[in-house]
PDB file of C-alpha atoms in Angstrom:
ATOM      1  CA  UNK A  65     -17.717  58.328 118.085  1.00  0.00           C
ATOM      2  CA  UNK A  66     -15.748  61.365 117.683  1.00  0.00           C
ATOM      3  CA  UNK A  67     -16.090  62.802 114.180  1.00  0.00           C
ATOM      4  CA  UNK A  68     -13.125  65.164 112.783  1.00  0.00           C
ATOM      5  CA  UNK A  69     -11.828  67.136 109.808  1.00  0.00           C
ATOM      6  CA  UNK A  70      -9.109  65.674 108.180  1.00  0.00           C
ATOM      7  CA  UNK A  71      -6.692  68.903 109.306  1.00  0.00           C
ATOM      8  CA  UNK A  72      -7.789  68.114 113.200  1.00  0.00           C
ATOM      9  CA  UNK A  73      -7.015  64.300 112.640  1.00  0.00           C
ATOM     10  CA  UNK A  74      -3.444  65.497 111.198  1.00  0.00           C
ATOM     11  CA  UNK A  75      -2.829  67.504 113.753  1.00  0.00           C
ATOM     12  CA  UNK A  76      -3.976  64.868 116.502  1.00  0.00           C
ATOM     13  CA  UNK A  77      -1.682  62.440 115.319  1.00  0.00           C
ATOM     14  CA  UNK A  78       1.134  64.705 115.050  1.00  0.00           C
ATOM     15  CA  UNK A  79       1.058  65.394 118.709  1.00  0.00           C
ATOM     16  CA  UNK A  80       0.610  61.698 119.408  1.00  0.00           C
ATOM     17  CA  UNK A  81      -3.018  62.390 120.456  1.00  0.00           C
ATOM     18  CA  UNK A  82      -4.887  60.267 117.914  1.00  0.00           C
ATOM     19  CA  UNK A  83      -7.896  58.437 119.673  1.00  0.00           C
ATOM     20  CA  UNK A  84      -9.353  54.929 118.509  1.00  0.00           C
ATOM     21  CA  UNK A  85     -12.606  56.801 118.665  1.00  0.00           C
ATOM     22  CA  UNK A  86     -12.044  59.377 116.377  1.00  0.00           C
ATOM     23  CA  UNK A  87     -13.610  59.197 112.656  1.00  0.00           C
ATOM     24  CA  UNK A  88     -12.909  60.961 109.360  1.00  0.00           C
ATOM     25  CA  UNK A  89     -15.738  60.840 107.155  1.00  0.00           C
ATOM     26  CA  UNK A  90     -17.645  58.081 109.042  1.00  0.00           C
ATOM     27  CA  UNK A  91     -14.885  55.659 109.143  1.00  0.00           C
ATOM     28  CA  UNK A  92     -12.588  54.776 112.075  1.00  0.00           C
ATOM     29  CA  UNK A  93      -9.017  56.456 110.946  1.00  0.00           C
ATOM     30  CA  UNK A  94      -7.288  53.354 110.397  1.00  0.00           C
ATOM     31  CA  UNK A  95      -4.553  55.638 107.974  1.00  0.00           C
ATOM     32  CA  UNK A  96      -3.205  58.803 108.775  1.00  0.00           C
ATOM     33  CA  UNK A  97      -1.353  58.533 105.443  1.00  0.00           C
ATOM     34  CA  UNK A  98      -4.953  58.187 103.732  1.00  0.00           C
ATOM     35  CA  UNK A  99      -6.270  60.884 105.264  1.00  0.00           C
ATOM     36  CA  UNK A 100      -3.430  63.372 104.585  1.00  0.00           C
ATOM     37  CA  UNK A 101      -3.543  62.640 100.899  1.00  0.00           C
ATOM     38  CA  UNK A 102      -7.376  63.277 101.101  1.00  0.00           C
ATOM     39  CA  UNK A 103      -6.774  66.955 102.823  1.00  0.00           C
ATOM     40  CA  UNK A 104      -4.425  67.185 100.040  1.00  0.00           C
ATOM     41  CA  UNK A 105      -6.692  66.505  97.623  1.00  0.00           C
ATOM     42  CA  UNK A 106      -9.041  68.688  99.498  1.00  0.00           C
ATOM     43  CA  UNK A 107      -6.590  71.441  99.001  1.00  0.00           C
ATOM     44  CA  UNK A 108      -5.678  70.678  95.264  1.00  0.00           C
ATOM     45  CA  UNK A 109      -9.577  71.590  94.797  1.00  0.00           C
ATOM     46  CA  UNK A 110     -10.125  74.814  96.888  1.00  0.00           C
ATOM     47  CA  UNK A 111      -6.826  76.350  95.418  1.00  0.00           C
ATOM     48  CA  UNK A 112      -7.899  75.811  91.672  1.00  0.00           C
ATOM     49  CA  UNK A 113     -11.444  77.173  92.726  1.00  0.00           C
ATOM     50  CA  UNK A 114      -9.848  80.304  94.072  1.00  0.00           C
ATOM     51  CA  UNK A 115      -7.431  80.783  91.008  1.00  0.00           C
ATOM     52  CA  UNK A 116     -10.647  80.381  89.039  1.00  0.00           C
ATOM     53  CA  UNK A 117     -12.271  83.151  90.708  1.00  0.00           C
ATOM     54  CA  UNK A 118      -8.948  85.416  90.664  1.00  0.00           C
ATOM     55  CA  UNK A 119      -8.844  85.047  87.114  1.00  0.00           C
ATOM     56  CA  UNK A 120     -12.277  86.214  86.497  1.00  0.00           C
ATOM     57  CA  UNK A 121     -11.405  89.007  88.760  1.00  0.00           C
ATOM     58  CA  UNK A 122      -7.935  89.869  87.223  1.00  0.00           C
TER      59      UNK A 122
END
């Protein structure tokens, strides 16, 4: 069992090195697209949070 974060999964998939033992959020990786969409959603949340911090300081 190899638990990875989304970006690591995408990097391995891009290199053709994705393993059947790799897990994302506790489940086997069955769809790289689903992982990519989840990573995008997480990045959008992080950007929104950072924008809020910038607005408070600006």
